[in-house]
Coordinates of C-alpha atoms in Angstrom, one line a residue:
X1 CA 12.0 8.8 24.8
X2 CA 11.2 8.2 21.1
X3 CA 13.6 5.8 19.4
X4 CA 15.6 7.4 16.6
X5 CA 14.6 6.1 13.1
X6 CA 17.4 4.5 11.2
X7 CA 18.4 6.7 8.3
X8 CA 18.3 5.5 4.7
X9 CA 21.5 6.5 2.8
X10 CA 20.6 7.8 -0.7
X11 CA 23.4 8.1 -3.3
X12 CA 22.5 11.3 -5.3
X13 CA 24.3 10.8 -8.6
X14 CA 23.4 14.0 -10.4
X15 CA 24.7 17.5 -11.0
X16 CA 21.4 18.9 -9.8
X17 CA 21.0 20.3 -6.3
X18 CA 19.6 18.0 -3.6
X19 CA 15.8 18.0 -3.4
X20 CA 14.2 20.2 -0.7
X21 CA 11.2 18.0 -0.2
X22 CA 10.8 16.6 3.4
X23 CA 7.4 15.0 3.0
X24 CA 8.2 11.5 4.1
X25 CA 8.0 9.2 7.1
X26 CA 11.4 7.8 6.2
X27 CA 14.7 9.4 7.4
X28 CA 16.7 10.0 4.2
X29 CA 20.4 10.9 4.4
X30 CA 21.4 12.4 1.1
X31 CA 24.9 11.8 -0.2
X32 CA 25.9 13.6 -3.3
X33 CA 28.6 11.5 -5.1
X34 CA 30.1 11.0 -8.6
X35 CA 28.8 8.0 -10.5
X36 CA 32.3 6.5 -10.6
X37 CA 32.4 6.3 -6.8
X38 CA 29.2 4.2 -6.4
X39 CA 31.0 1.0 -5.8
X40 CA 33.1 2.5 -3.0
X41 CA 30.4 3.8 -0.8
X42 CA 27.8 2.0 1.3
X43 CA 24.3 3.3 0.5
X44 CA 20.8 1.8 0.6
X45 CA 19.3 3.4 -2.6
X46 CA 20.5 5.2 -5.7
X47 CA 19.2 8.2 -7.6
X48 CA 20.9 8.1 -11.0
X49 CA 20.8 11.0 -13.4
X50 CA 20.6 9.7 -17.0
X51 CA 22.7 12.7 -18.1
X52 CA 25.7 11.5 -16.0
X53 CA 25.9 8.5 -18.4
X54 CA 27.4 8.7 -21.8
X55 CA 24.4 6.9 -23.3
X56 CA 21.6 4.5 -22.4
X57 CA 23.9 1.4 -22.8
X58 CA 26.3 2.9 -20.3
X59 CA 23.4 3.6 -18.0
X60 CA 22.2 0.0 -18.3
X61 CA 25.7 -1.3 -17.6
X62 CA 26.0 0.8 -14.4
X63 CA 22.5 -0.1 -13.3
X64 CA 23.1 -3.9 -13.7
X65 CA 26.1 -3.7 -11.4
X66 CA 24.4 -1.6 -8.7
X67 CA 22.1 -4.3 -7.2
X68 CA 20.3 -1.6 -5.2
X69 CA 16.9 0.1 -5.4
X70 CA 17.3 2.7 -8.1
X71 CA 15.4 5.8 -9.3
X72 CA 16.5 7.2 -12.8
X73 CA 16.1 10.9 -13.4
X74 CA 15.2 11.4 -17.0
X75 CA 14.6 14.6 -19.1
X76 CA 12.7 13.4 -22.1
X77 CA 10.1 10.8 -23.1
X78 CA 12.8 9.2 -25.3
X79 CA 15.2 8.8 -22.4
X80 CA 12.4 7.4 -20.2
X81 CA 11.3 4.9 -22.9
X82 CA 14.9 3.7 -23.3
X83 CA 15.3 3.2 -19.5
X84 CA 12.0 1.4 -19.2
X85 CA 13.1 -1.3 -21.7
X86 CA 15.5 -2.8 -19.2
X87 CA 14.5 -1.3 -15.8
X88 CA 13.4 -4.1 -13.4
X89 CA 10.0 -4.1 -11.8
X90 CA 10.2 -2.2 -8.5
X91 CA 12.7 0.5 -9.7
X92 CA 11.4 3.9 -10.8
X93 CA 11.9 6.9 -13.1
X94 CA 11.4 10.5 -12.3
X95 CA 11.3 13.4 -14.7
X96 CA 13.4 16.6 -14.2
X97 CA 10.4 18.9 -13.9
X98 CA 8.8 16.6 -11.2
X99 CA 11.8 16.1 -8.9
X100 CA 10.6 18.3 -6.0
X101 CA 7.1 16.8 -6.1
X102 CA 7.9 13.2 -6.8
X103 CA 11.4 12.1 -6.0
X104 CA 10.7 11.2 -2.4
X105 CA 7.6 9.2 -3.3
X106 CA 9.6 7.4 -6.1
X107 CA 12.3 6.5 -3.6
X108 CA 9.7 5.2 -1.1
X109 CA 8.1 3.1 -3.8
X110 CA 11.4 1.7 -5.0
X111 CA 12.5 0.8 -1.5
X112 CA 9.2 -0.8 -0.7
X113 CA 9.0 -2.9 -3.9
X114 CA 12.6 -4.1 -3.4
X115 CA 11.8 -5.2 0.1
X116 CA 8.8 -7.1 -1.2
X117 CA 10.9 -8.6 -3.9
X118 CA 13.3 -9.8 -1.3
X119 CA 10.5 -11.3 0.7
X120 CA 9.0 -12.9 -2.4
X121 CA 12.2 -14.9 -2.8
X122 CA 12.2 -16.2 0.8
X123 CA 10.5 -19.2 2.1
X124 CA 7.9 -17.9 4.7
X125 CA 8.3 -20.9 7.1
X126 CA 12.1 -21.3 7.3
X127 CA 13.3 -17.8 6.3
X128 CA 15.8 -19.2 3.7
X129 CA 15.6 -18.9 -0.1
X130 CA 12.5 -20.5 -1.8
X131 CA 12.3 -22.6 -4.9
X132 CA 11.9 -19.5 -7.2
X133 CA 15.1 -17.9 -5.9
X134 CA 17.0 -21.2 -6.1
X135 CA 15.8 -22.0 -9.6
X136 CA 16.8 -18.6 -10.8
X137 CA 20.2 -19.0 -9.2
X138 CA 20.8 -22.4 -10.9
X139 CA 19.6 -21.1 -14.3
X140 CA 22.1 -18.2 -14.0
X141 CA 24.9 -20.6 -13.2
X142 CA 24.0 -23.0 -16.1
X143 CA 23.6 -20.2 -18.7
X144 CA 26.7 -18.2 -17.7
X145 CA 29.3 -17.9 -20.4
X146 CA 32.0 -17.3 -17.9
X147 CA 34.3 -20.2 -16.7
X148 CA 32.7 -21.5 -13.6
X149 CA 34.6 -23.2 -10.8
X150 CA 33.4 -26.7 -9.7
X151 CA 30.0 -26.5 -7.9
X152 CA 28.1 -29.3 -6.3
X153 CA 24.4 -29.4 -5.9
X154 CA 23.3 -31.1 -2.6
X155 CA 19.7 -32.1 -2.3
X156 CA 18.0 -33.6 0.7
X157 CA 14.6 -35.1 1.4
X158 CA 13.5 -35.7 5.0
X159 CA 12.8 -39.3 5.6
X160 CA 9.2 -40.4 6.3
X161 CA 8.1 -36.8 6.8
X162 CA 4.4 -37.5 6.0
X163 CA 4.4 -40.1 8.7
X164 CA 5.8 -37.5 11.1
X165 CA 3.0 -35.1 10.1
X166 CA 0.3 -37.8 10.4
X167 CA 1.6 -39.0 13.8
X168 CA 2.5 -35.7 15.5
X169 CA 0.5 -33.1 13.6
X170 CA 1.5 -30.3 11.1
X171 CA 2.7 -28.0 13.9
X172 CA 5.5 -30.4 14.8
X173 CA 6.2 -30.9 11.1
X174 CA 6.6 -27.1 10.6
X175 CA 8.9 -27.0 13.6
X176 CA 11.1 -29.7 12.2
X177 CA 11.3 -27.9 8.8
X178 CA 12.3 -24.7 10.6
X179 CA 15.0 -26.5 12.7
X180 CA 16.5 -28.2 9.6
X181 CA 16.5 -24.8 7.8
X182 CA 18.5 -23.4 10.7
X183 CA 20.9 -26.3 10.7
X184 CA 21.6 -25.9 7.0
X185 CA 22.1 -22.2 7.4
X186 CA 24.4 -22.6 10.3
X187 CA 26.8 -25.0 8.6
X188 CA 26.5 -23.7 5.0
X189 CA 27.7 -20.1 5.4
X190 CA 30.2 -20.5 2.5
X191 CA 27.6 -21.9 0.2
X192 CA 26.3 -20.0 -2.8
X193 CA 22.7 -20.5 -1.7
X194 CA 20.6 -22.6 0.7
X195 CA 16.9 -23.1 -0.1
X196 CA 13.8 -24.9 0.8
X197 CA 12.6 -26.1 -2.6
X198 CA 9.3 -27.4 -1.5
X199 CA 7.6 -29.5 1.2
X200 CA 10.3 -31.5 3.0
X201 CA 13.0 -30.9 0.4
X202 CA 16.1 -28.6 0.7
X203 CA 18.9 -27.8 -1.7
X204 CA 22.4 -26.3 -1.3
X205 CA 24.8 -25.0 -4.0
X206 CA 28.4 -25.6 -2.7
X207 CA 31.7 -24.6 -4.3
X208 CA 33.8 -27.7 -4.7
X209 CA 34.0 -31.0 -6.4
X210 CA 31.5 -33.8 -6.1
X211 CA 33.8 -35.5 -3.6
X212 CA 33.8 -32.4 -1.4
X213 CA 30.0 -32.2 -1.9
X214 CA 29.5 -35.7 -0.7
X215 CA 31.8 -35.1 2.4
X216 CA 29.7 -32.0 3.3
X217 CA 26.5 -33.9 2.7
X218 CA 27.6 -36.7 5.1
X219 CA 28.4 -34.0 7.7
X220 CA 24.9 -32.5 7.3
X221 CA 23.3 -36.0 7.4
X222 CA 25.0 -36.7 10.7
X223 CA 24.0 -33.3 12.2
X224 CA 20.4 -33.9 11.3
X225 CA 20.5 -37.5 12.6
X226 CA 21.9 -36.5 16.0
X227 CA 19.8 -33.4 16.5
X228 CA 17.2 -33.6 19.2
X229 CA 13.9 -32.1 18.0
X230 CA 12.2 -31.1 21.2
X231 CA 8.4 -31.7 21.3
X232 CA 8.1 -30.4 24.8
X233 CA 10.1 -30.1 28.0
X234 CA 10.6 -33.8 28.4
X235 CA 10.1 -35.5 25.0
X236 CA 11.9 -35.3 21.6
X237 CA 12.1 -37.1 18.4
X238 CA 14.9 -37.9 15.9
X239 CA 14.8 -37.3 12.2
X240 CA 16.9 -38.5 9.3
X241 CA 17.3 -37.3 5.7
X242 CA 18.3 -38.9 2.4
X243 CA 20.8 -36.9 0.3
X244 CA 21.7 -36.7 -3.4
X245 CA 24.9 -35.0 -4.7
X246 CA 25.6 -34.0 -8.3
X247 CA 28.2 -31.8 -10.1
X248 CA 26.5 -28.9 -11.7
X249 CA 28.8 -28.1 -14.6
X250 CA 28.0 -30.1 -17.7
X251 CA 24.2 -30.0 -17.5
X252 CA 22.4 -28.6 -20.5
X253 CA 19.2 -27.6 -18.6
X254 CA 17.7 -27.2 -15.2
X255 CA 15.3 -30.1 -16.0
X256 CA 18.2 -32.5 -16.6
X257 CA 19.9 -31.4 -13.3
X258 CA 16.7 -32.0 -11.3
X259 CA 16.2 -35.3 -12.9
X260 CA 19.7 -36.5 -12.0
X261 CA 19.5 -35.2 -8.4
X262 CA 16.1 -36.9 -7.8
X263 CA 17.6 -40.1 -9.1
X264 CA 20.2 -39.9 -6.4
X265 CA 17.7 -39.1 -3.7
X266 CA 15.5 -42.0 -4.5
X267 CA 18.5 -44.3 -4.7
X268 CA 19.4 -43.1 -1.2
X269 CA 15.9 -43.9 0.1
X270 CA 16.0 -47.3 -1.6
X271 CA 19.3 -48.1 0.1
X272 CA 17.5 -47.7 3.5
X273 CA 17.3 -43.9 3.9
X274 CA 19.6 -41.7 5.9
X275 CA 22.1 -42.2 3.1
X276 CA 24.1 -40.0 0.7
X277 CA 24.3 -41.0 -3.0
X278 CA 26.2 -39.2 -5.7
X279 CA 25.5 -39.2 -9.4
X280 CA 28.6 -41.4 -9.9
X281 CA 27.3 -43.9 -7.3
X282 CA 23.9 -43.9 -9.0
X283 CA 25.5 -44.7 -12.3
X284 CA 27.4 -47.6 -10.7
X285 CA 24.1 -48.9 -9.2
X286 CA 22.5 -48.8 -12.7
X287 CA 25.5 -50.5 -14.4
X288 CA 25.6 -53.2 -11.8
X289 CA 22.0 -54.1 -12.5
X290 CA 22.6 -54.1 -16.2
X291 CA 19.7 -51.7 -16.8
X292 CA 19.1 -48.3 -18.3
X293 CA 19.4 -45.5 -15.6
X294 CA 15.8 -44.5 -16.2
X295 CA 14.6 -48.1 -15.5
X296 CA 16.7 -48.2 -12.4
X297 CA 15.3 -44.9 -11.2
X298 CA 11.7 -46.1 -12.0
X299 CA 12.2 -49.2 -9.9
X300 CA 13.6 -47.1 -7.0
X301 CA 10.6 -44.8 -7.1
X302 CA 8.1 -47.7 -7.2
X303 CA 9.7 -49.4 -4.2
X304 CA 9.9 -46.2 -2.2
X305 CA 6.3 -45.2 -3.0
X306 CA 5.1 -48.7 -2.2
X307 CA 6.8 -48.7 1.2
X308 CA 5.3 -45.3 1.9
X309 CA 1.8 -46.5 1.0
X310 CA 2.2 -49.5 3.3
X311 CA 3.3 -47.3 6.2
X312 CA 0.3 -45.1 5.6
X313 CA -2.0 -48.1 5.5
X314 CA -0.5 -49.5 8.8
X315 CA -0.9 -46.1 10.5
X316 CA -4.5 -45.7 9.3
X317 CA -5.3 -49.3 10.4
X318 CA -3.8 -48.6 13.8
X319 CA -5.8 -45.5 14.3
X320 CA -9.0 -47.3 13.2
X321 CA -8.3 -50.1 15.7
X322 CA -7.7 -47.5 18.5
X323 CA -10.9 -45.8 17.5
X324 CA -12.9 -49.0 17.7
X325 CA -11.2 -49.9 21.0
X326 CA -12.1 -46.5 22.4
X327 CA -15.7 -46.9 21.3
X328 CA -15.8 -50.4 22.8
X329 CA -14.5 -49.3 26.1
X330 CA -16.3 -46.0 26.6
X331 CA -19.9 -45.1 27.2
X332 CA -21.3 -43.3 24.2
X333 CA -23.4 -40.8 26.1
X334 CA -21.1 -39.8 29.0
X335 CA -17.7 -40.7 27.4
X336 CA -16.5 -42.3 30.7
X337 CA -15.6 -46.0 30.7
X338 CA -18.5 -48.5 30.2
X339 CA -19.6 -51.5 32.3
X340 CA -17.7 -54.0 30.1
X341 CA -14.4 -52.2 30.7
X342 CA -15.2 -51.7 34.4
X343 CA -15.6 -55.4 35.0
X344 CA -12.3 -56.1 33.2
X345 CA -10.5 -53.3 35.0
X346 CA -11.8 -54.1 38.4
X347 CA -10.8 -57.8 38.2
X348 CA -7.3 -56.7 37.2
X349 CA -7.0 -54.2 40.0
X350 CA -8.1 -56.8 42.6
X351 CA -5.3 -59.2 41.4
X352 CA -2.8 -56.4 41.4
X353 CA -3.7 -55.3 45.0
X354 CA -3.3 -58.8 46.4
X355 CA 0.0 -59.3 44.5
X356 CA 1.6 -56.0 45.7
X357 CA -0.3 -55.9 49.0
X358 CA -1.9 -52.6 48.2
X359 CA -5.2 -51.1 49.2
X360 CA -8.2 -50.6 46.9
X361 CA -11.3 -48.5 47.4
X362 CA -14.3 -48.1 45.1
X363 CA -17.2 -45.7 45.0
X364 CA -20.7 -46.5 43.7
X365 CA -22.8 -43.4 43.0
X366 CA -26.5 -43.5 42.3
X367 CA -28.2 -40.2 41.2
X368 CA -31.1 -39.4 43.4
X369 CA -34.7 -39.2 42.0
X370 CA -33.4 -39.5 38.5
X371 CA -36.7 -41.0 37.3
X372 CA -38.3 -37.7 38.2
X373 CA -35.9 -35.8 36.1
X374 CA -36.8 -37.8 33.0
X375 CA -40.6 -37.6 33.8
X376 CA -40.5 -33.8 34.5
X377 CA -38.1 -32.5 31.8
X378 CA -37.9 -35.3 29.3
X379 CA -35.2 -37.8 28.2
X380 CA -33.0 -35.3 26.3
X381 CA -32.6 -33.3 29.6
X382 CA -32.0 -36.6 31.4
X383 CA -29.2 -37.3 29.0
X384 CA -27.8 -33.9 29.6
X385 CA -28.0 -34.4 33.4
X386 CA -26.0 -37.7 33.0
X387 CA -23.3 -36.0 31.0
X388 CA -23.1 -33.2 33.6
X389 CA -22.8 -35.7 36.5
X390 CA -20.1 -37.6 34.7
X391 CA -18.1 -34.4 34.0
X392 CA -18.4 -33.5 37.7
X393 CA -17.1 -37.0 38.7
X394 CA -14.1 -36.8 36.4
X395 CA -13.2 -33.3 37.5
X396 CA -13.1 -34.1 41.2
X397 CA -11.2 -37.4 41.2
X398 CA -7.4 -37.8 41.0
X399 CA -5.4 -38.4 37.9
X400 CA -5.0 -42.2 38.5
X401 CA -8.7 -42.8 39.4
X402 CA -11.1 -44.5 37.0
X403 CA -14.7 -43.3 36.3
X404 CA -17.1 -45.7 34.7
X405 CA -20.9 -45.8 34.0
X406 CA -22.2 -48.8 35.9
X407 CA -25.6 -48.7 34.4
X408 CA -28.5 -46.3 34.0
X409 CA -27.9 -43.4 36.5
X410 CA -25.2 -45.3 38.4
X411 CA -21.5 -44.7 38.2
X412 CA -18.5 -46.4 39.7
X413 CA -15.1 -44.9 40.6
X414 CA -12.1 -47.2 41.1
X415 CA -9.3 -45.8 43.2
X416 CA -6.2 -48.1 43.4
X417 CA -3.7 -47.8 46.3
X418 CA -6.3 -45.8 48.3
X419 CA -7.6 -46.5 51.8
X420 CA -11.2 -46.1 53.0
X421 CA -10.7 -42.8 54.7
X422 CA -9.2 -41.2 51.6
X423 CA -12.0 -42.7 49.5
X424 CA -14.6 -41.1 51.8
X425 CA -13.0 -37.7 51.5
X426 CA -13.1 -37.9 47.7
X427 CA -16.7 -39.1 47.8
X428 CA -17.7 -36.1 50.0
X429 CA -15.9 -33.7 47.6
X430 CA -17.8 -35.2 44.7
X431 CA -21.2 -35.1 46.6
X432 CA -20.8 -31.4 47.4
X433 CA -19.6 -30.5 43.9
X434 CA -22.6 -32.2 42.3
X435 CA -25.2 -30.7 44.6
X436 CA -23.9 -27.2 43.8
X437 CA -24.1 -27.7 40.0
X438 CA -27.1 -26.2 38.3
X439 CA -28.5 -28.1 35.3
X440 CA -30.6 -26.2 32.7
X441 CA -33.4 -28.2 31.0
X442 CA -34.3 -27.8 27.4
X443 CA -37.4 -25.8 28.3
X444 CA -35.2 -23.3 30.3
X445 CA -36.0 -24.6 33.7
X446 CA -33.2 -25.2 36.2
X447 CA -32.7 -27.9 38.8
X448 CA -29.9 -29.5 40.8
X449 CA -28.8 -33.1 41.1
X450 CA -27.8 -35.1 44.2
X451 CA -26.3 -38.5 44.6
X452 CA -26.1 -41.3 47.2
X453 CA -22.6 -42.8 47.4
X454 CA -21.4 -46.1 48.8
X455 CA -17.7 -46.4 49.7
X456 CA -15.9 -49.7 50.5
X457 CA -12.4 -50.9 50.7
X458 CA -11.2 -54.3 49.4
X459 CA -10.8 -56.8 52.3
X460 CA -11.1 -60.5 51.7
X461 CA -12.8 -60.5 48.3
X462 CA -11.2 -62.8 45.7
X463 CA -13.6 -61.6 42.9
X464 CA -15.4 -58.4 42.0
X465 CA -18.9 -59.7 42.6
X466 CA -18.6 -59.7 46.4
X467 CA -16.9 -56.3 46.3
X468 CA -19.7 -54.8 44.1
X469 CA -22.4 -56.4 46.4
X470 CA -20.9 -54.7 49.5
X471 CA -20.7 -51.3 47.9
X472 CA -24.2 -51.7 46.5
X473 CA -25.5 -52.4 50.0
X474 CA -23.9 -49.1 51.2
X475 CA -25.7 -47.2 48.4
X476 CA -29.1 -48.7 49.4
X477 CA -28.3 -47.7 53.0
X478 CA -27.6 -44.1 51.9
X479 CA -30.9 -44.1 50.0
X480 CA -32.8 -45.4 53.0
X481 CA -31.2 -42.8 55.3
X482 CA -32.5 -39.9 53.2
X483 CA -30.2 -39.7 50.0
X484 CA -27.6 -37.1 49.1
X485 CA -25.0 -38.7 51.5
X486 CA -22.2 -41.2 51.7
X487 CA -22.2 -44.5 53.6
X488 CA -19.2 -46.8 54.2

């Protein structure tokens, strides 16, 4: 069954008959009402006849109080010119002699443009108001001639957000921004506006004194601090934010307001982050230092920026060290562990097995006739064959097993807490998987690889040399017996 399309209620404020045009994909519900009843009825869009108004000024006054998509019906070029002087972008005019042909299209355009205008004022990531919408709202409050009740501006900046992005990735960063947007929306239902003003910064206009604004900011700070930001089913991270609070009345410009609120936020970060600082508290900090407020703010910014740069340098150095360590421990061709790491790992595993009385089994694998591969197909194909073999080995071992390149075409697999029988089962699985794998040479020819495998379990060895000698003997035995088999 087709779902019924929600009807769009159109207020028809004109003495003219309702239009007969039905050419639309929208479901219009026409409601013919008097212009004086507009505020008393719930509609989605308005058709306003200029002739129902005493003059253009009256029409403008009515229009400014509608706050709905509007189409003006005009009779003359002069009327249309007067309306266009103050008609907002997205709203439309329609001439009397074109109503039947155009009114539906004009309504569609006005509705669509107003929807886009609404989206244009929303932050795409969080769904709350964006900086443009928030700035317009603040300008309207500051320039209003009416007596305004006390309003506090609350501004918050997520602490160390760049570090979060760098450590966990931008997907996690976006998720945190969305979650904080929802937290602010949830607890700020009575606020005039909640907005993301850019990056990791959010702002709220709250009715009330600066003391009430600080109390609410402290509440929000605690909500963010205790919120668990789930990264996956088992892990989460915690986030904090630094807050600034100022009283909006008394500021001569938006620039002055932003300057003051940013001073508070940087002071909160300088105090150790996860703090709330009001404009009055910032003034007290500046007075205590005996400095001009601009100098105090400059010092705060320098210190916060310097700390941020140090954290970034430490993170980059740590990543660089991990990169070098990975390169030092892994074979550059096959990307499994290298011989240097194997020797260190195996010595440690032997000590651990004796200490905890656990079993240890190792596999030594030697690719059969590998010299023929290099001579027949060339060294690039030989390299590809080694990478293929290493991938097969890694795919067919368990999560806790270690694969290392022992040297040339030889590989070693270390299996802690594993007996000889289990090691043989895994070795056979690897042998079969490798023998079934087809390798394609660079000239298009195809061939298969096999391997001879030695398997031994740790017995009385106190060092890795004797253990490696025993497993090497088993590999030579497998080679002598015809290759492509395991010996233990």
